[in-house]
PDB file of C-alpha atoms in Angstrom:
ATOM      1  CA  MET A   1     -12.781 -25.363 -92.740  1.00  0.00           C
ATOM      2  CA  SER A   2     -10.266 -26.529 -90.157  1.00  0.00           C
ATOM      3  CA  THR A   3      -7.496 -24.484 -91.700  1.00  0.00           C
ATOM      4  CA  THR A   4      -9.549 -21.323 -91.577  1.00  0.00           C
ATOM      5  CA  LYS A   5     -10.493 -21.867 -87.951  1.00  0.00           C
ATOM      6  CA  ALA A   6      -6.935 -22.452 -86.944  1.00  0.00           C
ATOM      7  CA  SER A   7      -5.781 -19.365 -88.731  1.00  0.00           C
ATOM      8  CA  SER A   8      -8.485 -17.275 -87.084  1.00  0.00           C
ATOM      9  CA  GLU A   9      -7.568 -18.431 -83.549  1.00  0.00           C
ATOM     10  CA  ALA A  10      -3.817 -18.002 -83.879  1.00  0.00           C
ATOM     11  CA  PRO A  11      -3.711 -14.217 -83.498  1.00  0.00           C
ATOM     12  CA  LEU A  12      -6.003 -14.394 -80.466  1.00  0.00           C
ATOM     13  CA  GLN A  13      -3.763 -16.836 -78.720  1.00  0.00           C
ATOM     14  CA  GLY A  14      -0.764 -14.879 -79.640  1.00  0.00           C
ATOM     15  CA  GLY A  15      -2.436 -11.732 -78.325  1.00  0.00           C
ATOM     16  CA  ARG A  16      -3.154 -13.355 -75.015  1.00  0.00           C
ATOM     17  CA  ARG A  17       0.384 -14.528 -74.723  1.00  0.00           C
ATOM     18  CA  GLY A  18       1.517 -11.002 -75.438  1.00  0.00           C
ATOM     19  CA  LEU A  19      -0.492  -9.662 -72.537  1.00  0.00           C
ATOM     20  CA  LEU A  20       1.243 -11.995 -70.052  1.00  0.00           C
ATOM     21  CA  ARG A  21       4.561 -10.879 -68.562  1.00  0.00           C
ATOM     22  CA  ARG A  22       7.293 -13.360 -68.174  1.00  0.00           C
ATOM     23  CA  ARG A  23       9.194 -13.445 -64.824  1.00  0.00           C
ATOM     24  CA  PRO A  24      12.773 -12.543 -65.584  1.00  0.00           C
ATOM     25  CA  ALA A  25      15.245 -15.304 -65.003  1.00  0.00           C
ATOM     26  CA  ALA A  26      17.319 -15.220 -61.823  1.00  0.00           C
ATOM     27  CA  GLY A  27      20.665 -13.550 -62.122  1.00  0.00           C
ATOM     28  CA  THR A  28      19.635 -11.322 -64.992  1.00  0.00           C
ATOM     29  CA  PRO A  29      19.703  -7.480 -64.768  1.00  0.00           C
ATOM     30  CA  ALA A  30      15.892  -7.423 -64.898  1.00  0.00           C
ATOM     31  CA  ALA A  31      15.649  -9.724 -61.872  1.00  0.00           C
ATOM     32  CA  ALA A  32      18.124  -7.585 -59.948  1.00  0.00           C
ATOM     33  CA  ALA A  33      16.127  -4.435 -60.715  1.00  0.00           C
ATOM     34  CA  ARG A  34      12.948  -6.167 -59.613  1.00  0.00           C
ATOM     35  CA  ASP A  35      14.554  -7.202 -56.314  1.00  0.00           C
ATOM     36  CA  ARG A  36      15.777  -3.665 -55.718  1.00  0.00           C
ATOM     37  CA  ARG A  37      12.269  -2.275 -56.220  1.00  0.00           C
ATOM     38  CA  ARG A  38      10.814  -4.798 -53.821  1.00  0.00           C
ATOM     39  CA  SER A  39      13.527  -4.039 -51.259  1.00  0.00           C
ATOM     40  CA  LYS A  40      12.736  -0.317 -51.421  1.00  0.00           C
ATOM     41  CA  GLN A  41       9.034  -1.038 -50.954  1.00  0.00           C
ATOM     42  CA  ARG A  42       9.752  -3.209 -47.923  1.00  0.00           C
ATOM     43  CA  ARG A  43      11.961  -0.492 -46.403  1.00  0.00           C
ATOM     44  CA  ARG A  44       9.249   2.091 -46.945  1.00  0.00           C
ATOM     45  CA  LEU A  45       6.669  -0.137 -45.291  1.00  0.00           C
ATOM     46  CA  ALA A  46       9.037  -0.771 -42.398  1.00  0.00           C
ATOM     47  CA  ASN A  47       9.621   2.983 -41.960  1.00  0.00           C
ATOM     48  CA  VAL A  48       5.885   3.674 -41.969  1.00  0.00           C
ATOM     49  CA  ALA A  49       5.284   0.874 -39.448  1.00  0.00           C
ATOM     50  CA  GLY A  50       8.065   2.195 -37.210  1.00  0.00           C
ATOM     51  CA  LEU A  51       6.664   5.722 -37.388  1.00  0.00           C
ATOM     52  CA  MET A  52       3.187   4.485 -36.481  1.00  0.00           C
ATOM     53  CA  ALA A  53       4.585   2.476 -33.561  1.00  0.00           C
ATOM     54  CA  ALA A  54       6.494   5.519 -32.312  1.00  0.00           C
ATOM     55  CA  LEU A  55       3.342   7.655 -32.515  1.00  0.00           C
ATOM     56  CA  VAL A  56       1.358   5.031 -30.594  1.00  0.00           C
ATOM     57  CA  LEU A  57       4.022   4.768 -27.879  1.00  0.00           C
ATOM     58  CA  THR A  58       4.196   8.553 -27.632  1.00  0.00           C
ATOM     59  CA  GLY A  59       0.428   8.729 -27.206  1.00  0.00           C
ATOM     60  CA  VAL A  60       0.485   6.055 -24.503  1.00  0.00           C
ATOM     61  CA  ALA A  61       3.289   7.809 -22.628  1.00  0.00           C
ATOM     62  CA  TYR A  62       1.530  11.172 -22.874  1.00  0.00           C
ATOM     63  CA  SER A  63      -1.741   9.758 -21.606  1.00  0.00           C
ATOM     64  CA  ALA A  64       0.139   8.199 -18.673  1.00  0.00           C
ATOM     65  CA  PHE A  65       2.137  11.244 -17.579  1.00  0.00           C
ATOM     66  CA  ALA A  66       0.264  14.239 -18.961  1.00  0.00           C
ATOM     67  CA  PRO A  67      -2.762  14.155 -16.574  1.00  0.00           C
ATOM     68  CA  GLY A  68      -0.507  14.948 -13.616  1.00  0.00           C
ATOM     69  CA  ALA A  69       1.105  17.837 -15.452  1.00  0.00           C
ATOM     70  CA  ILE A  70      -2.248  19.096 -16.652  1.00  0.00           C
ATOM     71  CA  ALA A  71      -3.680  18.851 -13.128  1.00  0.00           C
ATOM     72  CA  ALA A  72      -0.667  20.722 -11.751  1.00  0.00           C
ATOM     73  CA  ASP A  73      -1.094  23.452 -14.358  1.00  0.00           C
ATOM     74  CA  GLU A  74      -4.811  23.714 -13.624  1.00  0.00           C
ATOM     75  CA  GLN A  75      -4.108  23.901  -9.888  1.00  0.00           C
ATOM     76  CA  SER A  76      -1.512  26.611 -10.462  1.00  0.00           C
ATOM     77  CA  ASP A  77      -3.943  28.574 -12.610  1.00  0.00           C
ATOM     78  CA  THR A  78      -6.673  28.198  -9.972  1.00  0.00           C
ATOM     79  CA  GLU A  79      -4.333  29.406  -7.229  1.00  0.00           C
ATOM     80  CA  SER A  80      -3.286  32.405  -9.336  1.00  0.00           C
ATOM     81  CA  ILE A  81      -6.923  33.311  -9.931  1.00  0.00           C
ATOM     82  CA  ALA A  82      -7.669  33.000  -6.185  1.00  0.00           C
ATOM     83  CA  VAL A  83      -4.678  35.190  -5.289  1.00  0.00           C
ATOM     84  CA  GLU A  84      -5.736  37.872  -7.767  1.00  0.00           C
ATOM     85  CA  ALA A  85      -9.320  37.826  -6.488  1.00  0.00           C
ATOM     86  CA  GLY A  86      -8.007  38.004  -2.925  1.00  0.00           C
ATOM     87  CA  ARG A  87      -5.907  41.033  -3.815  1.00  0.00           C
ATOM     88  CA  GLU A  88      -9.003  42.857  -5.064  1.00  0.00           C
ATOM     89  CA  LEU A  89     -10.866  42.050  -1.839  1.00  0.00           C
ATOM     90  CA  TYR A  90      -7.854  43.159   0.197  1.00  0.00           C
ATOM     91  CA  VAL A  91      -7.679  46.503  -1.612  1.00  0.00           C
ATOM     92  CA  LEU A  92     -11.385  47.098  -1.007  1.00  0.00           C
ATOM     93  CA  SER A  93     -11.602  46.049   2.649  1.00  0.00           C
ATOM     94  CA  CYS A  94      -8.175  45.733   4.304  1.00  0.00           C
ATOM     95  CA  ILE A  95      -5.605  48.047   2.754  1.00  0.00           C
ATOM     96  CA  THR A  96      -6.557  51.066   4.884  1.00  0.00           C
ATOM     97  CA  CYS A  97      -5.421  49.406   8.104  1.00  0.00           C
ATOM     98  CA  HIS A  98      -2.883  46.849   6.926  1.00  0.00           C
ATOM     99  CA  GLY A  99      -1.101  48.760   4.166  1.00  0.00           C
ATOM    100  CA  SER A 100      -0.566  48.141   0.493  1.00  0.00           C
ATOM    101  CA  ASN A 101       2.174  45.561   1.102  1.00  0.00           C
ATOM    102  CA  LEU A 102       0.766  43.872   4.220  1.00  0.00           C
ATOM    103  CA  GLN A 103       3.243  45.906   6.276  1.00  0.00           C
ATOM    104  CA  GLY A 104       0.567  47.353   8.575  1.00  0.00           C
ATOM    105  CA  VAL A 105      -0.331  50.946   9.382  1.00  0.00           C
ATOM    106  CA  GLU A 106       0.676  52.601  12.642  1.00  0.00           C
ATOM    107  CA  ASP A 107      -2.202  53.049  15.102  1.00  0.00           C
ATOM    108  CA  ARG A 108      -4.553  51.297  12.675  1.00  0.00           C
ATOM    109  CA  GLY A 109      -3.595  47.722  12.050  1.00  0.00           C
ATOM    110  CA  PRO A 110      -0.697  45.273  12.509  1.00  0.00           C
ATOM    111  CA  SER A 111       1.469  43.779   9.811  1.00  0.00           C
ATOM    112  CA  LEU A 112       0.137  40.662   8.121  1.00  0.00           C
ATOM    113  CA  ILE A 113       3.551  39.423   7.074  1.00  0.00           C
ATOM    114  CA  GLY A 114       4.083  36.003   8.607  1.00  0.00           C
ATOM    115  CA  VAL A 115       0.591  35.615  10.091  1.00  0.00           C
ATOM    116  CA  GLY A 116      -0.415  33.171   7.375  1.00  0.00           C
ATOM    117  CA  SER A 117      -3.780  32.115   6.069  1.00  0.00           C
ATOM    118  CA  ALA A 118      -4.610  30.663   9.510  1.00  0.00           C
ATOM    119  CA  SER A 119      -4.855  34.137  11.052  1.00  0.00           C
ATOM    120  CA  VAL A 120      -6.930  35.437   8.153  1.00  0.00           C
ATOM    121  CA  TYR A 121      -9.303  32.521   8.474  1.00  0.00           C
ATOM    122  CA  PHE A 122      -9.855  32.989  12.201  1.00  0.00           C
ATOM    123  CA  GLN A 123     -10.258  36.766  12.145  1.00  0.00           C
ATOM    124  CA  VAL A 124     -12.509  36.937   9.092  1.00  0.00           C
ATOM    125  CA  SER A 125     -14.584  33.772   9.583  1.00  0.00           C
ATOM    126  CA  THR A 126     -15.474  34.763  13.166  1.00  0.00           C
ATOM    127  CA  GLY A 127     -16.584  38.264  12.133  1.00  0.00           C
ATOM    128  CA  ARG A 128     -13.790  40.147  13.880  1.00  0.00           C
ATOM    129  CA  MET A 129     -12.452  41.516  10.623  1.00  0.00           C
ATOM    130  CA  PRO A 130     -12.896  43.873   8.884  1.00  0.00           C
ATOM    131  CA  LEU A 131     -12.699  45.916  12.056  1.00  0.00           C
ATOM    132  CA  VAL A 132     -15.661  48.228  12.638  1.00  0.00           C
ATOM    133  CA  ARG A 133     -13.950  50.519  15.139  1.00  0.00           C
ATOM    134  CA  GLN A 134     -10.820  50.660  17.254  1.00  0.00           C
ATOM    135  CA  GLU A 135     -11.438  49.179  20.697  1.00  0.00           C
ATOM    136  CA  ALA A 136      -9.553  47.351  23.383  1.00  0.00           C
ATOM    137  CA  GLN A 137     -10.636  44.143  21.684  1.00  0.00           C
ATOM    138  CA  ALA A 138     -12.028  43.468  18.223  1.00  0.00           C
ATOM    139  CA  PRO A 139     -15.781  42.994  18.599  1.00  0.00           C
ATOM    140  CA  GLU A 140     -17.508  40.150  16.822  1.00  0.00           C
ATOM    141  CA  HIS A 141     -20.107  40.970  14.193  1.00  0.00           C
ATOM    142  CA  PRO A 142     -21.840  39.029  11.404  1.00  0.00           C
ATOM    143  CA  VAL A 143     -19.465  37.663   8.794  1.00  0.00           C
ATOM    144  CA  ILE A 144     -19.582  39.775   5.628  1.00  0.00           C
ATOM    145  CA  PHE A 145     -17.500  37.546   3.339  1.00  0.00           C
ATOM    146  CA  THR A 146     -18.562  34.277   1.776  1.00  0.00           C
ATOM    147  CA  GLU A 147     -16.502  31.113   2.219  1.00  0.00           C
ATOM    148  CA  ALA A 148     -15.098  31.529  -1.295  1.00  0.00           C
ATOM    149  CA  GLU A 149     -14.062  35.125  -0.588  1.00  0.00           C
ATOM    150  CA  ILE A 150     -12.437  34.123   2.693  1.00  0.00           C
ATOM    151  CA  ALA A 151     -10.454  31.473   0.826  1.00  0.00           C
ATOM    152  CA  GLN A 152      -9.341  34.106  -1.700  1.00  0.00           C
ATOM    153  CA  LEU A 153      -8.165  36.474   1.047  1.00  0.00           C
ATOM    154  CA  MET A 154      -6.309  33.595   2.660  1.00  0.00           C
ATOM    155  CA  ALA A 155      -4.619  32.765  -0.644  1.00  0.00           C
ATOM    156  CA  TYR A 156      -3.507  36.369  -1.164  1.00  0.00           C
ATOM    157  CA  VAL A 157      -2.051  36.829   2.321  1.00  0.00           C
ATOM    158  CA  GLN A 158      -0.399  33.407   2.240  1.00  0.00           C
ATOM    159  CA  ALA A 159       1.163  34.057  -1.173  1.00  0.00           C
ATOM    160  CA  ASN A 160       2.575  37.455  -0.196  1.00  0.00           C
ATOM    161  CA  GLY A 161       3.232  37.154   3.527  1.00  0.00           C
ATOM    162  CA  GLY A 162       3.605  33.468   4.322  1.00  0.00           C
ATOM    163  CA  GLY A 163       2.968  31.921   7.712  1.00  0.00           C
ATOM    164  CA  PRO A 164       1.032  29.063   9.321  1.00  0.00           C
ATOM    165  CA  THR A 165      -1.851  27.318   7.585  1.00  0.00           C
ATOM    166  CA  VAL A 166      -4.752  25.319   8.944  1.00  0.00           C
ATOM    167  CA  PRO A 167      -4.362  21.614   8.077  1.00  0.00           C
ATOM    168  CA  SER A 168      -7.122  19.659   6.411  1.00  0.00           C
ATOM    169  CA  GLY A 169      -8.633  16.393   7.529  1.00  0.00           C
ATOM    170  CA  ASP A 170     -10.096  15.305  10.848  1.00  0.00           C
ATOM    171  CA  LEU A 171      -9.024  17.857  13.489  1.00  0.00           C
ATOM    172  CA  ARG A 172     -10.609  15.903  16.356  1.00  0.00           C
ATOM    173  CA  ASP A 173      -8.436  12.847  15.878  1.00  0.00           C
ATOM    174  CA  GLY A 174      -6.897  12.994  19.352  1.00  0.00           C
ATOM    175  CA  GLU A 175      -7.076  11.620  22.870  1.00  0.00           C
ATOM    176  CA  LEU A 176     -10.004  13.064  24.825  1.00  0.00           C
ATOM    177  CA  ALA A 177      -8.417  12.604  28.264  1.00  0.00           C
ATOM    178  CA  GLU A 178      -5.143  14.145  27.104  1.00  0.00           C
ATOM    179  CA  GLY A 179      -7.044  17.037  25.559  1.00  0.00           C
ATOM    180  CA  GLY A 180      -8.825  17.753  28.846  1.00  0.00           C
ATOM    181  CA  GLU A 181      -5.540  17.762  30.745  1.00  0.00           C
ATOM    182  CA  LEU A 182      -3.894  20.079  28.213  1.00  0.00           C
ATOM    183  CA  PHE A 183      -6.900  22.399  28.193  1.00  0.00           C
ATOM    184  CA  ARG A 184      -6.972  22.714  31.968  1.00  0.00           C
ATOM    185  CA  LEU A 185      -3.227  23.360  32.006  1.00  0.00           C
ATOM    186  CA  ASN A 186      -3.023  25.909  29.179  1.00  0.00           C
ATOM    187  CA  CYS A 187      -6.482  27.356  28.535  1.00  0.00           C
ATOM    188  CA  ALA A 188      -8.755  27.108  31.570  1.00  0.00           C
ATOM    189  CA  SER A 189      -7.217  30.103  33.348  1.00  0.00           C
ATOM    190  CA  CYS A 190      -8.821  32.381  30.723  1.00  0.00           C
ATOM    191  CA  HIS A 191     -11.599  30.351  29.110  1.00  0.00           C
ATOM    192  CA  ASN A 192     -12.606  28.516  32.364  1.00  0.00           C
ATOM    193  CA  PHE A 193     -12.819  24.766  32.612  1.00  0.00           C
ATOM    194  CA  VAL A 194     -15.650  24.338  30.125  1.00  0.00           C
ATOM    195  CA  GLY A 195     -14.761  27.039  27.603  1.00  0.00           C
ATOM    196  CA  GLU A 196     -17.332  29.619  28.676  1.00  0.00           C
ATOM    197  CA  GLY A 197     -14.782  32.452  28.616  1.00  0.00           C
ATOM    198  CA  GLY A 198     -14.257  35.213  31.145  1.00  0.00           C
ATOM    199  CA  ALA A 199     -13.182  38.781  31.751  1.00  0.00           C
ATOM    200  CA  LEU A 200      -9.555  39.891  31.427  1.00  0.00           C
ATOM    201  CA  SER A 201      -7.780  43.124  32.263  1.00  0.00           C
ATOM    202  CA  SER A 202      -7.956  46.450  30.391  1.00  0.00           C
ATOM    203  CA  GLY A 203     -11.425  45.863  29.027  1.00  0.00           C
ATOM    204  CA  LYS A 204     -10.541  42.632  27.283  1.00  0.00           C
ATOM    205  CA  ARG A 205     -12.073  39.218  27.671  1.00  0.00           C
ATOM    206  CA  ALA A 206     -11.512  35.601  26.761  1.00  0.00           C
ATOM    207  CA  PRO A 207     -14.377  34.658  24.439  1.00  0.00           C
ATOM    208  CA  SER A 208     -16.576  31.631  24.769  1.00  0.00           C
ATOM    209  CA  LEU A 209     -15.560  28.643  22.675  1.00  0.00           C
ATOM    210  CA  ASP A 210     -19.136  27.604  22.093  1.00  0.00           C
ATOM    211  CA  GLY A 211     -20.059  27.468  18.419  1.00  0.00           C
ATOM    212  CA  LEU A 212     -16.519  27.607  17.039  1.00  0.00           C
ATOM    213  CA  THR A 213     -15.533  25.176  14.319  1.00  0.00           C
ATOM    214  CA  ASP A 214     -12.586  22.809  14.574  1.00  0.00           C
ATOM    215  CA  GLU A 215     -10.673  24.917  12.041  1.00  0.00           C
ATOM    216  CA  GLN A 216     -11.269  28.132  13.991  1.00  0.00           C
ATOM    217  CA  ILE A 217      -9.993  26.609  17.242  1.00  0.00           C
ATOM    218  CA  TYR A 218      -6.932  25.198  15.488  1.00  0.00           C
ATOM    219  CA  ALA A 219      -6.253  28.564  13.803  1.00  0.00           C
ATOM    220  CA  ALA A 220      -6.561  30.362  17.144  1.00  0.00           C
ATOM    221  CA  MET A 221      -3.964  28.082  18.724  1.00  0.00           C
ATOM    222  CA  LEU A 222      -1.625  28.616  15.765  1.00  0.00           C
ATOM    223  CA  THR A 223      -1.904  32.406  15.648  1.00  0.00           C
ATOM    224  CA  GLY A 224      -2.773  33.608  19.170  1.00  0.00           C
ATOM    225  CA  PRO A 225      -5.412  36.296  18.531  1.00  0.00           C
ATOM    226  CA  GLU A 226      -5.818  39.185  20.980  1.00  0.00           C
ATOM    227  CA  ASN A 227      -4.292  38.285  24.378  1.00  0.00           C
ATOM    228  CA  MET A 228      -4.065  34.589  23.595  1.00  0.00           C
ATOM    229  CA  PRO A 229      -0.519  33.186  23.384  1.00  0.00           C
ATOM    230  CA  VAL A 230       0.663  31.396  20.266  1.00  0.00           C
ATOM    231  CA  PHE A 231       0.742  27.616  20.609  1.00  0.00           C
ATOM    232  CA  GLY A 232       3.083  26.586  17.818  1.00  0.00           C
ATOM    233  CA  ASP A 233       4.106  23.039  17.140  1.00  0.00           C
ATOM    234  CA  ASN A 234       6.937  23.413  19.657  1.00  0.00           C
ATOM    235  CA  GLN A 235       4.439  24.230  22.414  1.00  0.00           C
ATOM    236  CA  LEU A 236       1.647  21.869  21.391  1.00  0.00           C
ATOM    237  CA  THR A 237       2.202  19.246  18.729  1.00  0.00           C
ATOM    238  CA  PRO A 238      -0.430  18.824  15.994  1.00  0.00           C
ATOM    239  CA  GLU A 239      -1.639  15.677  17.749  1.00  0.00           C
ATOM    240  CA  GLU A 240      -2.008  17.568  21.045  1.00  0.00           C
ATOM    241  CA  LYS A 241      -3.922  20.355  19.296  1.00  0.00           C
ATOM    242  CA  ARG A 242      -6.327  17.754  17.937  1.00  0.00           C
ATOM    243  CA  SER A 243      -6.762  16.359  21.438  1.00  0.00           C
ATOM    244  CA  VAL A 244      -7.615  19.825  22.785  1.00  0.00           C
ATOM    245  CA  ILE A 245     -10.153  20.351  19.997  1.00  0.00           C
ATOM    246  CA  ASP A 246     -11.690  16.956  20.723  1.00  0.00           C
ATOM    247  CA  TYR A 247     -12.100  17.905  24.397  1.00  0.00           C
ATOM    248  CA  VAL A 248     -13.540  21.369  23.687  1.00  0.00           C
ATOM    249  CA  GLN A 249     -16.075  20.115  21.166  1.00  0.00           C
ATOM    250  CA  THR A 250     -17.020  17.141  23.321  1.00  0.00           C
ATOM    251  CA  ILE A 251     -17.902  19.243  26.364  1.00  0.00           C
ATOM    252  CA  GLN A 252     -19.820  21.674  24.161  1.00  0.00           C
ATOM    253  CA  ASP A 253     -21.898  18.843  22.704  1.00  0.00           C
ATOM    254  CA  GLN A 254     -22.711  17.277  26.070  1.00  0.00           C
ATOM    255  CA  ALA A 255     -26.066  18.078  27.627  1.00  0.00           C
ATOM    256  CA  ASP A 256     -26.184  19.850  30.985  1.00  0.00           C
ATOM    257  CA  PRO A 257     -27.099  17.239  33.628  1.00  0.00           C
ATOM    258  CA  GLY A 258     -28.948  19.803  35.704  1.00  0.00           C
ATOM    259  CA  GLY A 259     -31.072  21.004  32.796  1.00  0.00           C
ATOM    260  CA  ALA A 260     -30.318  24.704  33.263  1.00  0.00           C
ATOM    261  CA  PRO A 261     -26.942  25.790  31.789  1.00  0.00           C
ATOM    262  CA  ILE A 262     -25.863  28.180  34.534  1.00  0.00           C
ATOM    263  CA  GLY A 263     -22.203  28.288  33.699  1.00  0.00           C
ATOM    264  CA  ARG A 264     -22.306  24.491  33.318  1.00  0.00           C
ATOM    265  CA  ALA A 265     -22.164  24.153  37.099  1.00  0.00           C
ATOM    266  CA  GLY A 266     -23.341  20.564  36.819  1.00  0.00           C
ATOM    267  CA  PRO A 267     -26.244  18.626  38.382  1.00  0.00           C
ATOM    268  CA  VAL A 268     -26.643  21.129  41.244  1.00  0.00           C
ATOM    269  CA  ALA A 269     -27.497  24.051  38.948  1.00  0.00           C
ATOM    270  CA  GLU A 270     -31.251  23.932  39.511  1.00  0.00           C
ATOM    271  CA  GLY A 271     -30.783  23.159  43.207  1.00  0.00           C
ATOM    272  CA  LEU A 272     -28.551  26.222  43.488  1.00  0.00           C
ATOM    273  CA  VAL A 273     -31.331  28.374  42.048  1.00  0.00           C
ATOM    274  CA  ILE A 274     -33.797  26.930  44.555  1.00  0.00           C
ATOM    275  CA  TRP A 275     -31.505  27.593  47.499  1.00  0.00           C
ATOM    276  CA  VAL A 276     -30.559  31.129  46.435  1.00  0.00           C
ATOM    277  CA  ALA A 277     -33.961  32.288  45.178  1.00  0.00           C
ATOM    278  CA  GLY A 278     -36.281  30.089  47.238  1.00  0.00           C
ATOM    279  CA  VAL A 279     -34.566  30.428  50.600  1.00  0.00           C
ATOM    280  CA  GLY A 280     -34.027  34.121  49.929  1.00  0.00           C
ATOM    281  CA  ALA A 281     -37.763  34.571  49.340  1.00  0.00           C
ATOM    282  CA  LEU A 282     -38.575  32.656  52.548  1.00  0.00           C
ATOM    283  CA  LEU A 283     -36.212  34.818  54.585  1.00  0.00           C
ATOM    284  CA  PHE A 284     -37.710  37.953  53.069  1.00  0.00           C
ATOM    285  CA  GLY A 285     -41.190  36.713  54.017  1.00  0.00           C
ATOM    286  CA  ILE A 286     -40.080  35.942  57.550  1.00  0.00           C
ATOM    287  CA  PHE A 287     -38.550  39.372  58.048  1.00  0.00           C
ATOM    288  CA  TRP A 288     -41.586  41.040  56.489  1.00  0.00           C
ATOM    289  CA  MET A 289     -43.972  39.217  58.792  1.00  0.00           C
ATOM    290  CA  GLY A 290     -41.736  40.018  61.746  1.00  0.00           C
ATOM    291  CA  THR A 291     -41.901  43.736  60.987  1.00  0.00           C
ATOM    292  CA  LYS A 292     -45.685  43.590  60.744  1.00  0.00           C
ATOM    293  CA  ALA A 293     -45.971  41.773  64.058  1.00  0.00           C
TER     294      ALA A 293
END
């Protein structure tokens, strides 16, 4: 019985041993081939790891620098769209007087080359343009363009003609006392001391500054509409312009001490009315009673 059992187990054990692979001895050709295979596998893994690391670094670098480039491209595309939309508005509303190339048309409208977006903003946002009729001075009328359309016209004229632009930010960041001194020196002769405006020669006038925005006042100083001289940065620095705007807007926001805004004459405004109207009525009554007596 023992002999039979041993003979029956021998092939099984031999079969198991046949399924196991022996590790080739060091220094043999089989061991060298095995080492070469493992070396190739390690190199392949190293190449894959290096490629993955390079892709990760490239992604990190792109995410760090690409947003600025993308933002610049988007801004450029937005500006191009605004310029094209402004060109369409210009062709519809401005080309008759200012020409197809902003060169102006004789006896109709001046050239827009060099006036910049500042001039466009002032003229269009205050309702002076488009011009209704030729007069000694462009009359003001309700604004017909939206803020977006005004910005598009500004972009078109600026892109094709160049010129001054209205800065952004706080335009009242100046010295109030300095602004009052500069206003009285440079502006009061036409606009009077409190910006109420006044008549000029040849049917023209200096308009009131009441109700104008900071940007409109700044644009007017930069471009010199109508009879107004141009106050460039050589005449008034940007800081001085801000001081003037601060003064103009401050006096417009102040309440009239006298209660009745008669040319902002001050606390004697109502008393002046009493003396002129009241005393005049008394004198008329006296003379009337004298004639009856």
